[in-house]
Coordinates of C-alpha atoms (C1' of nucleotides) in Angstrom, one line a residue:
Chain A
M1 CA 0.0 0.0 0.0
E2 CA 2.7 2.3 0.9
N3 CA 5.8 1.5 -1.1
S4 CA 4.3 1.4 -4.5
L5 CA 7.5 -0.1 -5.8
P6 CA 10.4 -2.4 -5.9
Q7 CA 9.4 -5.4 -4.0
A8 CA 13.1 -5.3 -3.5
N9 CA 14.6 -8.5 -2.7
N10 CA 18.1 -7.4 -3.4
M11 CA 19.2 -6.7 -6.9
T12 CA 15.9 -5.8 -8.3
L13 CA 16.5 -3.4 -11.0
A14 CA 14.7 -0.3 -10.3
P15 CA 12.6 1.3 -11.5
P16 CA 10.9 -1.8 -12.8
G17 CA 9.2 -1.2 -16.1
G18 CA 6.5 1.4 -16.1
H19 CA 6.8 2.5 -12.6
A20 CA 3.8 4.0 -11.0
P21 CA 4.1 7.5 -9.6
S22 CA 3.3 7.2 -6.0
Q23 CA 0.0 8.4 -4.7
K24 CA 1.0 11.1 -2.3
Q25 CA 3.8 13.3 -3.4
V26 CA 5.2 16.2 -1.6
K27 CA 5.0 19.5 -3.5
C28 CA 8.5 20.9 -4.1
K29 CA 7.6 24.0 -2.2
D30 CA 6.8 21.9 0.8
C31 CA 9.9 19.7 0.4
A32 CA 11.4 19.1 3.8
L33 CA 14.9 19.6 2.4
R34 CA 14.1 23.1 1.2
K35 CA 13.5 24.1 4.8
S36 CA 17.1 23.5 5.7
D37 CA 19.4 26.4 5.0
T38 CA 22.0 23.9 4.0
F39 CA 20.5 24.3 0.6
R40 CA 20.2 27.5 -1.4
A41 CA 16.7 29.0 -1.6
F42 CA 14.8 28.7 -4.8
T43 CA 12.8 31.5 -6.3
P44 CA 9.1 30.8 -6.6
K45 CA 9.6 30.5 -10.3
E46 CA 12.3 27.9 -10.0
L47 CA 10.2 26.0 -7.5
E48 CA 7.3 25.9 -9.9
F49 CA 9.6 24.8 -12.7
V50 CA 11.2 22.0 -10.7
Q51 CA 7.8 20.9 -9.6
S52 CA 6.9 20.5 -13.3
L53 CA 9.9 18.2 -13.7
K54 CA 8.9 16.0 -10.9
R55 CA 7.2 12.9 -12.0
G56 CA 6.6 11.3 -8.6
E57 CA 8.3 9.6 -5.8
L58 CA 9.9 6.2 -5.5
A59 CA 10.3 4.4 -2.3
A60 CA 12.8 1.6 -2.3
E61 CA 13.8 -0.8 0.4
A62 CA 17.3 -1.1 1.7
G63 CA 19.3 -3.3 -0.6
T64 CA 17.5 -2.4 -3.7
T65 CA 19.6 -1.7 -6.7
I66 CA 18.7 1.7 -8.0
F67 CA 21.1 1.8 -11.0
L68 CA 23.1 -1.1 -12.4
E69 CA 26.4 -0.7 -14.1
G70 CA 26.1 -0.8 -17.8
Q71 CA 22.4 0.0 -17.9
N72 CA 20.7 3.1 -18.9
S73 CA 17.9 4.7 -17.0
A74 CA 14.8 6.6 -17.9
H75 CA 15.0 8.6 -14.7
L76 CA 17.2 10.7 -12.5
Y77 CA 16.6 10.8 -8.8
T78 CA 17.1 13.2 -6.0
I79 CA 17.3 11.5 -2.6
L80 CA 14.6 12.8 -0.4
S81 CA 15.4 10.5 2.6
G82 CA 17.7 7.7 3.3
W83 CA 21.2 6.7 2.2
V84 CA 22.5 5.1 -0.9
F85 CA 26.0 4.2 -2.1
R86 CA 27.6 4.2 -5.5
Y87 CA 30.0 1.3 -6.2
K88 CA 31.9 -0.5 -8.8
T89 CA 32.8 -4.2 -8.8
M90 CA 35.4 -6.3 -10.4
P91 CA 34.6 -9.7 -12.1
D92 CA 36.0 -11.6 -9.2
G93 CA 33.7 -9.8 -6.7
R94 CA 36.0 -7.2 -5.3
R95 CA 34.0 -4.1 -4.7
Q96 CA 34.9 -0.5 -4.3
I97 CA 32.3 1.9 -2.8
L98 CA 32.9 5.2 -4.4
N99 CA 30.7 7.3 -2.2
F100 CA 27.8 7.4 0.0
G101 CA 24.8 9.4 -1.0
L102 CA 22.6 11.4 1.4
P103 CA 19.4 13.4 1.1
G104 CA 19.6 16.2 -1.4
E105 CA 22.0 14.4 -3.7
L106 CA 21.3 13.8 -7.3
L107 CA 21.6 10.3 -8.8
G108 CA 22.1 9.4 -12.4
L109 CA 23.5 12.6 -13.9
Q110 CA 26.1 10.3 -15.6
T111 CA 23.3 8.3 -17.1
Y112 CA 21.9 11.5 -18.6
V113 CA 25.2 12.8 -19.9
F114 CA 26.6 9.6 -21.2
K115 CA 24.7 6.7 -22.8
E116 CA 25.2 4.4 -19.9
L117 CA 26.3 4.2 -16.3
D118 CA 29.6 2.7 -15.4
H119 CA 28.9 2.2 -11.7
S120 CA 26.0 0.9 -9.7
V121 CA 23.9 2.5 -7.0
E122 CA 22.3 0.7 -4.2
A123 CA 19.9 1.8 -1.4
L124 CA 21.7 1.5 1.9
T125 CA 18.6 2.2 3.9
D126 CA 15.0 2.4 2.9
V127 CA 15.0 5.5 0.7
V128 CA 12.5 7.8 -0.9
L129 CA 13.6 9.3 -4.2
C130 CA 12.2 12.2 -6.2
V131 CA 11.8 11.1 -9.8
F132 CA 12.7 13.1 -12.8
P133 CA 12.2 11.8 -16.3
R134 CA 15.4 12.2 -18.3
E135 CA 13.7 13.8 -21.3
K136 CA 12.8 16.8 -19.1
I137 CA 16.3 17.5 -18.0
W138 CA 17.2 19.3 -21.1
S139 CA 14.6 22.0 -20.4
I140 CA 16.7 22.9 -17.4
F141 CA 19.6 23.8 -19.6
E142 CA 17.4 25.5 -22.0
N143 CA 15.5 27.7 -19.7
Y144 CA 17.2 28.1 -16.3
P145 CA 20.8 29.2 -16.3
E146 CA 20.9 29.2 -12.5
L147 CA 19.7 25.6 -12.4
S148 CA 22.1 24.6 -15.1
F149 CA 24.8 26.1 -13.0
D150 CA 23.5 24.1 -10.1
L151 CA 23.9 20.9 -12.1
T152 CA 27.5 21.7 -12.8
W153 CA 27.8 22.6 -9.1
I154 CA 26.5 19.3 -8.1
S155 CA 28.7 17.5 -10.4
A156 CA 31.8 19.4 -9.2
R157 CA 30.9 18.7 -5.6
S158 CA 30.7 15.1 -6.2
E159 CA 34.1 15.2 -7.9
N160 CA 35.4 17.0 -4.9
L161 CA 34.3 14.2 -2.6
L162 CA 36.0 11.7 -4.8
D163 CA 39.2 13.7 -4.7
N164 CA 39.2 13.3 -1.0
N165 CA 38.4 9.7 -1.1
L166 CA 41.2 9.1 -3.5
L167 CA 43.7 10.8 -1.3
S168 CA 42.5 8.8 1.6
V169 CA 42.6 5.4 -0.1
G170 CA 45.8 6.2 -2.0
R171 CA 47.9 7.7 0.6
M172 CA 46.6 7.3 4.1
T173 CA 47.2 4.5 6.6
A174 CA 44.4 2.4 7.7
I175 CA 43.7 4.2 10.9
E176 CA 43.9 7.6 9.2
R177 CA 41.4 6.4 6.6
V178 CA 38.9 5.3 9.2
A179 CA 39.3 8.5 11.2
H180 CA 39.0 10.6 8.1
A181 CA 35.9 8.8 6.9
I182 CA 34.2 9.2 10.2
L183 CA 34.8 12.9 10.3
Q184 CA 33.7 13.3 6.7
I185 CA 30.4 11.4 7.2
F186 CA 29.9 13.3 10.4
D187 CA 30.2 16.7 8.8
R188 CA 27.9 15.7 6.0
L189 CA 25.3 14.6 8.4
D190 CA 25.8 17.8 10.4
Q191 CA 25.0 19.8 7.3
L192 CA 21.8 18.0 7.0
E193 CA 21.0 18.4 10.7
M194 CA 21.0 14.6 11.0
N195 CA 23.2 14.4 14.1
T196 CA 22.3 14.6 17.7
G197 CA 25.1 16.5 19.3
N198 CA 28.2 14.3 18.7
V199 CA 26.2 11.2 18.0
A200 CA 25.2 10.0 14.5
E201 CA 23.1 7.1 13.3
I202 CA 25.3 5.2 10.9
P203 CA 23.5 2.7 8.7
F204 CA 26.4 1.1 7.0
T205 CA 28.1 -2.1 8.2
Q206 CA 31.8 -2.2 8.9
E207 CA 32.1 -4.3 5.7
Q208 CA 30.6 -1.5 3.7
L209 CA 32.9 1.0 5.3
S210 CA 35.9 -1.2 4.5
D211 CA 34.8 -1.4 0.8
A212 CA 34.7 2.4 0.8
L213 CA 38.2 2.6 2.3
G214 CA 39.9 -0.1 0.3
L215 CA 40.6 -2.2 3.5
S216 CA 39.6 -5.6 4.6
H217 CA 36.7 -5.7 6.9
V218 CA 38.8 -7.5 9.6
H219 CA 41.4 -4.7 9.6
T220 CA 38.8 -2.0 9.5
N221 CA 37.3 -3.6 12.6
K222 CA 40.6 -3.5 14.4
M223 CA 41.1 0.1 13.5
I224 CA 37.7 1.0 14.8
K225 CA 38.5 -0.8 18.0
E226 CA 41.8 1.1 18.3
L227 CA 40.0 4.4 17.9
A228 CA 37.6 3.3 20.5
D229 CA 40.3 2.1 22.9
L230 CA 42.0 5.5 22.5
G231 CA 38.7 7.0 23.6
H232 CA 38.1 9.0 20.4
I233 CA 34.9 7.3 19.3
D234 CA 32.3 4.9 20.5
W235 CA 30.5 3.0 17.8
Q236 CA 27.8 0.6 19.0
S237 CA 24.8 -0.9 17.3
G238 CA 24.6 1.8 14.6
K239 CA 25.2 4.7 16.9
L240 CA 28.5 6.5 16.4
K241 CA 29.7 8.9 19.0
V242 CA 32.7 11.1 18.3
S243 CA 34.1 11.8 21.7
D244 CA 37.2 13.5 20.6
R245 CA 36.9 15.2 17.3
E246 CA 40.2 17.1 17.7
A247 CA 42.1 13.9 18.2
L248 CA 40.6 12.4 15.0
I249 CA 41.4 15.5 13.1
K250 CA 45.0 15.5 14.3
L251 CA 45.3 11.8 13.5
S252 CA 43.9 12.0 10.0
G253 CA 44.8 15.5 8.8
Y254 CA 41.1 16.1 8.0
E255 CA 40.2 19.5 7.0
T256 CA 36.7 20.7 8.0
P257 CA 35.1 22.0 4.8
V258 CA 33.5 25.5 4.8
D259 CA 29.9 24.8 4.0
T260 CA 28.2 27.3 1.8
P261 CA 24.6 26.7 0.9
R262 CA 24.5 24.2 -1.9
P263 CA 21.9 23.6 -4.6
F264 CA 19.7 20.6 -5.0
I265 CA 17.1 19.9 -7.5
Chain B
M1 CA 60.2 36.1 -26.4
E2 CA 58.1 33.1 -26.7
N3 CA 56.8 32.1 -23.4
S4 CA 55.4 35.3 -22.2
L5 CA 55.0 33.9 -18.7
P6 CA 55.8 32.1 -15.6
Q7 CA 59.5 32.1 -15.4
A8 CA 58.7 28.9 -13.7
N9 CA 61.1 27.8 -11.3
N10 CA 58.9 25.2 -9.7
M11 CA 56.1 26.3 -7.5
T12 CA 55.5 29.7 -9.1
L13 CA 51.9 30.6 -8.7
A14 CA 50.5 31.1 -12.1
P15 CA 49.2 33.2 -13.6
P16 CA 51.4 35.8 -11.9
G17 CA 49.8 39.1 -11.4
G18 CA 48.4 40.8 -14.5
H19 CA 49.4 38.2 -17.0
A20 CA 49.9 39.4 -20.5
P21 CA 47.8 37.9 -23.2
S22 CA 50.3 36.3 -25.5
Q23 CA 50.9 37.9 -28.8
K24 CA 49.9 35.3 -31.2
Q25 CA 46.8 33.5 -30.4
V26 CA 45.0 30.9 -32.4
K27 CA 41.5 31.7 -33.3
C28 CA 39.0 29.2 -31.9
K29 CA 37.9 28.3 -35.4
D30 CA 41.4 27.4 -36.3
C31 CA 42.1 25.5 -33.1
A32 CA 44.0 22.3 -33.8
L33 CA 41.8 20.5 -31.3
R34 CA 38.7 21.3 -33.2
K35 CA 40.0 19.4 -36.2
S36 CA 40.0 16.1 -34.4
D37 CA 36.7 14.3 -34.4
T38 CA 37.3 13.3 -30.9
F39 CA 35.5 16.5 -30.0
R40 CA 32.0 17.4 -31.0
A41 CA 31.7 20.0 -33.7
F42 CA 30.7 23.5 -32.8
T43 CA 28.3 25.6 -34.7
P44 CA 29.7 28.8 -36.1
K45 CA 27.7 30.7 -33.6
E46 CA 29.2 28.7 -30.7
L47 CA 32.7 29.2 -32.1
E48 CA 32.2 32.9 -32.3
F49 CA 30.9 33.0 -28.8
V50 CA 33.7 30.9 -27.4
Q51 CA 36.1 33.1 -29.2
S52 CA 34.7 36.1 -27.3
L53 CA 35.4 34.3 -24.1
K54 CA 39.0 33.7 -24.8
R55 CA 41.3 36.2 -23.3
G56 CA 44.6 34.8 -24.6
E57 CA 47.0 32.0 -24.3
L58 CA 49.3 31.1 -21.5
A59 CA 52.5 29.1 -22.0
A60 CA 53.9 27.5 -18.9
E61 CA 57.0 25.4 -18.5
A62 CA 57.0 21.9 -17.1
G63 CA 56.9 22.1 -13.3
T64 CA 54.9 25.3 -13.1
T65 CA 52.1 25.3 -10.6
I66 CA 49.0 26.3 -12.4
F67 CA 46.6 26.2 -9.5
L68 CA 47.5 26.0 -5.8
E69 CA 45.3 24.4 -3.2
G70 CA 43.5 26.9 -1.2
Q71 CA 43.8 29.7 -3.7
N72 CA 41.3 31.2 -6.0
S73 CA 41.9 32.0 -9.6
A74 CA 40.8 34.7 -11.9
H75 CA 40.9 32.3 -14.8
L76 CA 39.9 29.0 -16.1
Y77 CA 42.0 27.2 -18.7
T78 CA 41.6 24.7 -21.4
I79 CA 44.7 22.7 -22.2
L80 CA 45.7 23.3 -25.8
S81 CA 48.9 21.2 -25.7
G82 CA 50.9 19.4 -23.1
W83 CA 50.1 17.5 -19.9
V84 CA 49.2 18.6 -16.4
F85 CA 48.3 16.7 -13.3
R86 CA 45.9 17.5 -10.4
Y87 CA 47.1 16.4 -7.0
K88 CA 46.6 16.8 -3.3
T89 CA 49.2 16.7 -0.6
M90 CA 49.2 15.9 3.1
P91 CA 51.1 18.0 5.6
D92 CA 53.9 15.5 5.8
G93 CA 54.5 15.5 2.1
R94 CA 52.6 12.5 1.0
R95 CA 51.1 13.2 -2.4
Q96 CA 48.2 11.7 -4.3
I97 CA 47.9 12.5 -8.0
L98 CA 44.2 12.6 -8.7
N99 CA 44.4 12.6 -12.5
F100 CA 46.4 13.6 -15.5
G101 CA 45.1 16.2 -17.7
L102 CA 45.5 16.2 -21.5
P103 CA 44.7 18.6 -24.3
G104 CA 41.0 19.5 -24.5
E105 CA 40.5 19.3 -20.8
L106 CA 39.2 22.2 -18.7
L107 CA 41.0 23.3 -15.6
G108 CA 39.6 25.2 -12.7
L109 CA 35.9 24.5 -13.0
Q110 CA 36.0 23.9 -9.2
T111 CA 37.5 27.3 -8.7
Y112 CA 34.6 28.8 -10.5
V113 CA 31.9 26.8 -8.7
F114 CA 33.3 27.0 -5.2
K115 CA 35.2 29.8 -3.7
E116 CA 38.5 28.0 -3.7
L117 CA 40.2 25.0 -5.0
D118 CA 41.1 22.1 -2.8
H119 CA 43.7 20.6 -5.0
S120 CA 46.6 21.8 -7.0
V121 CA 47.5 21.5 -10.6
E122 CA 50.9 21.4 -12.0
A123 CA 52.3 21.4 -15.6
L124 CA 53.8 18.0 -16.3
T125 CA 55.3 19.1 -19.6
D126 CA 55.5 22.5 -21.1
V127 CA 51.9 23.4 -21.8
V128 CA 49.9 26.0 -23.6
L129 CA 46.6 27.0 -22.0
C130 CA 43.7 28.8 -23.4
V131 CA 42.7 31.5 -20.9
F132 CA 39.1 32.3 -19.9
P133 CA 38.4 35.0 -17.4
R134 CA 36.0 33.7 -14.7
E135 CA 33.6 36.5 -14.9
K136 CA 32.7 35.5 -18.4
I137 CA 31.8 32.0 -17.6
W138 CA 28.4 32.9 -16.4
S139 CA 27.5 34.1 -19.9
I140 CA 27.8 30.5 -21.0
F141 CA 25.0 29.4 -18.7
E142 CA 23.0 32.4 -19.6
N143 CA 23.1 32.2 -23.3
Y144 CA 24.2 28.8 -24.4
P145 CA 22.3 25.8 -23.2
E146 CA 24.4 23.4 -25.3
L147 CA 27.6 24.7 -23.8
S148 CA 26.1 24.6 -20.3
F149 CA 25.4 21.0 -20.9
D150 CA 28.9 20.6 -22.1
L151 CA 30.2 22.0 -18.8
T152 CA 28.2 19.4 -17.0
W153 CA 29.4 16.8 -19.4
I154 CA 33.0 17.7 -18.7
S155 CA 32.5 17.6 -15.0
A156 CA 30.8 14.3 -15.2
R157 CA 33.5 12.8 -17.3
S158 CA 36.1 13.9 -14.9
E159 CA 34.1 12.3 -12.1
N160 CA 34.1 9.2 -14.2
L161 CA 37.8 9.0 -14.5
L162 CA 38.1 9.4 -10.8
D163 CA 35.7 6.5 -10.2
N164 CA 38.0 4.3 -12.2
N165 CA 41.1 5.6 -10.3
L166 CA 39.4 4.9 -7.0
L167 CA 38.6 1.4 -8.0
S168 CA 42.1 0.9 -9.1
V169 CA 43.7 2.4 -6.0
G170 CA 41.2 0.9 -3.6
R171 CA 40.8 -2.7 -4.8
M172 CA 43.5 -3.6 -7.3
T173 CA 46.9 -5.2 -6.6
A174 CA 50.0 -3.3 -7.6
I175 CA 50.5 -5.0 -10.9
E176 CA 46.9 -4.7 -11.8
R177 CA 47.0 -1.0 -11.1
V178 CA 50.0 -0.4 -13.3
A179 CA 48.5 -2.4 -16.2
H180 CA 45.3 -0.6 -15.8
A181 CA 46.9 2.8 -15.7
I182 CA 48.9 2.1 -18.8
L183 CA 45.8 1.0 -20.7
Q184 CA 43.9 4.0 -19.6
I185 CA 46.5 6.5 -20.5
F186 CA 47.0 4.8 -23.8
D187 CA 43.4 5.0 -24.7
R188 CA 43.2 8.6 -23.8
L189 CA 46.1 9.4 -26.0
D190 CA 44.6 7.3 -28.7
Q191 CA 41.5 9.5 -28.7
L192 CA 43.7 12.5 -29.2
E193 CA 45.7 10.7 -31.9
M194 CA 48.8 11.2 -29.9
N195 CA 50.0 7.6 -30.2
T196 CA 52.1 6.1 -32.9
G197 CA 50.7 2.6 -33.4
N198 CA 51.3 0.9 -30.1
V199 CA 53.9 3.4 -28.9
A200 CA 53.2 6.4 -26.8
E201 CA 55.3 9.3 -25.5
I202 CA 54.9 9.2 -21.7
P203 CA 56.1 12.3 -20.0
F204 CA 55.7 11.3 -16.4
T205 CA 58.3 9.7 -14.2
Q206 CA 57.7 6.5 -12.4
E207 CA 57.5 8.4 -9.2
Q208 CA 54.6 10.5 -10.5
L209 CA 52.9 7.3 -11.7
S210 CA 53.4 5.8 -8.3
D211 CA 51.8 8.9 -6.7
A212 CA 48.8 8.4 -9.0
L213 CA 48.5 4.7 -8.1
G214 CA 49.0 5.0 -4.4
L215 CA 52.2 2.9 -4.5
S216 CA 55.8 3.5 -3.6
H217 CA 58.0 4.4 -6.5
V218 CA 60.2 1.4 -5.8
H219 CA 57.4 -1.1 -6.0
T220 CA 56.0 0.6 -9.1
N221 CA 59.3 0.1 -10.7
K222 CA 59.3 -3.5 -9.9
M223 CA 55.8 -4.0 -11.3
I224 CA 56.8 -2.2 -14.5
K225 CA 59.8 -4.5 -14.8
E226 CA 57.6 -7.5 -14.3
L227 CA 55.2 -6.4 -17.1
A228 CA 58.3 -5.9 -19.2
D229 CA 59.7 -9.3 -18.3
L230 CA 56.4 -10.8 -19.2
G231 CA 56.7 -9.2 -22.6
H232 CA 53.6 -7.1 -22.3
I233 CA 55.2 -3.7 -22.4
D234 CA 58.4 -1.9 -23.1
W235 CA 59.0 1.4 -21.4
Q236 CA 62.3 3.0 -22.2
S237 CA 63.3 6.7 -22.0
G238 CA 59.8 8.1 -22.2
K239 CA 58.6 5.8 -24.9
L240 CA 56.0 3.2 -23.8
K241 CA 55.2 0.4 -26.1
V242 CA 52.3 -1.8 -25.4
S243 CA 53.3 -5.1 -27.0
D244 CA 50.4 -7.2 -25.7
R245 CA 47.3 -5.2 -25.0
E246 CA 45.2 -8.3 -24.5
A247 CA 47.4 -9.6 -21.8
L248 CA 47.2 -6.3 -20.0
I249 CA 43.5 -6.2 -20.3
K250 CA 43.2 -9.8 -18.9
L251 CA 45.5 -9.0 -16.1
S252 CA 43.8 -5.8 -15.0
G253 CA 40.2 -6.3 -15.9
Y254 CA 40.4 -3.0 -17.8
E255 CA 37.3 -2.2 -19.9
T256 CA 37.9 -0.2 -23.1
P257 CA 35.6 2.7 -23.0
V258 CA 33.3 3.5 -25.9
D259 CA 34.3 6.9 -27.0
T260 CA 31.7 9.2 -28.2
P261 CA 32.7 12.7 -29.4
R262 CA 33.1 14.9 -26.4
P263 CA 32.8 18.6 -25.8
F264 CA 35.6 21.0 -25.0
I265 CA 35.4 24.6 -24.6
Chain C
dC1 C1' 83.3 15.4 -17.4
dG2 C1' 80.4 15.9 -13.7
dC3 C1' 76.1 16.6 -11.6
dA4 C1' 71.1 16.0 -10.7
dG5 C1' 67.4 13.5 -11.3
dT6 C1' 65.6 9.1 -12.3
dT7 C1' 65.6 4.2 -12.6
dT8 C1' 67.0 -0.2 -10.8
dT9 C1' 68.2 -3.7 -7.4
dG10 C1' 68.5 -6.0 -3.0
dA11 C1' 67.4 -6.8 1.9
dG12 C1' 64.7 -6.5 5.7
dA13 C1' 60.6 -4.6 8.2
dC14 C1' 55.9 -4.0 8.7
dT15 C1' 51.1 -3.0 7.6
dG16 C1' 47.3 -5.0 6.3
dA17 C1' 45.3 -9.4 4.1
dT18 C1' 43.7 -13.9 4.7
dC19 C1' 42.1 -17.7 7.3
dA20 C1' 39.5 -19.6 10.9
dA21 C1' 36.9 -19.4 15.0
dT22 C1' 33.9 -17.5 18.3
dG23 C1' 30.6 -14.5 20.0
dC24 C1' 26.7 -11.6 19.6
dC25 C1' 22.2 -9.9 18.3
dT26 C1' 17.8 -10.1 16.1
dG27 C1' 14.1 -12.1 14.0
dT28 C1' 11.5 -16.5 13.1
dG29 C1' 9.1 -20.6 13.8
dG30 C1' 8.0 -24.2 16.8
Chain D
dC1 C1' 9.3 -18.7 25.5
dC2 C1' 13.0 -21.2 23.7
dA3 C1' 15.9 -22.9 19.9
dC4 C1' 18.0 -21.8 15.9
dA5 C1' 19.6 -19.4 11.8
dG6 C1' 21.7 -15.7 9.6
dG7 C1' 24.2 -11.6 9.5
dC8 C1' 27.5 -8.9 11.7
dA9 C1' 31.3 -7.9 14.9
dT10 C1' 35.3 -9.5 17.2
dT11 C1' 39.6 -11.9 18.0
dG12 C1' 43.9 -14.5 17.2
dA13 C1' 47.4 -16.5 14.2
dT14 C1' 49.8 -16.6 10.2
dC15 C1' 51.0 -14.9 5.6
dA16 C1' 52.2 -12.0 2.0
dG17 C1' 52.3 -7.8 -0.6
dT18 C1' 54.2 -3.6 -0.4
dC19 C1' 57.1 -0.2 2.0
dT20 C1' 61.3 1.7 3.6
dC21 C1' 66.1 2.1 3.5
dA22 C1' 70.3 2.1 1.1
dA23 C1' 73.1 1.9 -2.7
dA24 C1' 74.4 1.5 -7.4
dA25 C1' 73.6 2.3 -12.3
dC26 C1' 71.9 5.0 -15.7
dT27 C1' 70.5 9.3 -18.5
dG28 C1' 70.4 13.7 -20.1
dC29 C1' 72.3 18.1 -19.7
dG30 C1' 75.3 22.1 -18.7

DNA sequence: CGCAGTTTTGAGACTGATCAATGCCTGTGG
DNA sequence: CCACAGGCATTGATCAGTCTCAAAACTGCG
């Protein structure tokens, strides 16, 4: 009744065939994300336009494959709630998680720009996605310079996150990587006001984290334990507490980003 | 007389002060890069417009710093000839090369989108850059939807390259990374018609390659030797010959990209 | 010819991977 | 309400890939 869609045993390709726009959909002007001043304010005109692009909402369970490497997609999505991750795999099963996606982020720009996607995207938690048909994207470029700029902005930001991940995976030690990742996730959640003080709800498993960091899950676990033994963090049953942010920063060379309001569509 | 600019002992911040537009500058319509069908054709109108954005050309010697982390820049550049690399460093000197930049690629989009850059860019060889003042970029979004799309395209492509590098650095063994990198560089050069059969001119040192792959230069050297001993490659004094492409592909799981004409500005 | 930067080689050290259990928690069915 | 299964976290032991250190050989250039 609720989740109109992917009956989502893992690996269902979404959206399946002619996917039904869900019954109730939030108007863009009422979108919860707009309320946050993390995101730049839209003019009424922009809001109305974006509303005209929105086809509906798509709810997907944790574990659902949203995009599959090599496929094309008829839609782009903005994450309204929940987490996803982008990843690539090798034939023998090795997996690299490229990035985690949080609310406000756009999925599938690559599928619009190129013919097909060369990575996959999976829902990490139950998610709600805002659906845009790809044929309508062009009208953004055609009519809304500010929004076109936003698309470039979004793409550049995503590149930026990758730069950081590459530095981490390429040149940091295991413990530095873990500390760095924790701080990065923390700050991103902070921007979205998804933290309670110094505690965050972390939906990913240690194995998923290790796939993001290029480490084995065993070693990742040992590093987490070490950070905990040092008294810097406490990570229990999905709740991550950063007890000593400064120590983590010192340990990993993390630089707190200046966060200016960012666009989302 | 020739190189109007950075007298380029390393680490000169370019462009220094009020940099002189160089005397002779190629008209966009005569740009050598346009001749290649690697790049999408521009309409006369687009050509004329892009020409109006171009402020001049900048020649920089190998080793010149084009952008420095943390700075802002008054210009964006398109590489007309030569190689550059983007990189990040850590306080203790560890360096990660994020990507190599080849002719046709745009530098500094991040500096336009955000306030400042969080990586550096250095000329790997002598380069000639096409200079665009940042204040003019907005007119692209305002007046040319196709070119705005191209900017998004360029940004998405660059993200795509990073995805591949992250997979390589995060999940491949040393020898796989080296093989993968060689194939990737080779294909990019091929697109630009910069290869002679199966031989390419490679300007980077093994140390620079190792910084791109997240390896030590010693180990990188050993892997190169191993590939050579296997008879797959031959890399001597800047000339890299790929003798057995198939073997490299099998070894690294590299996937040859489909190359559609791409934009450059 | 000599110097500086780069490549090559060898030896030993160490970080992180792999293998193999065990423990823990949650949800499910009897 | 207990037994059990499955997924995840944790731990220990061993192994191996890669790093670091050190030195020598090579290359191009002034």
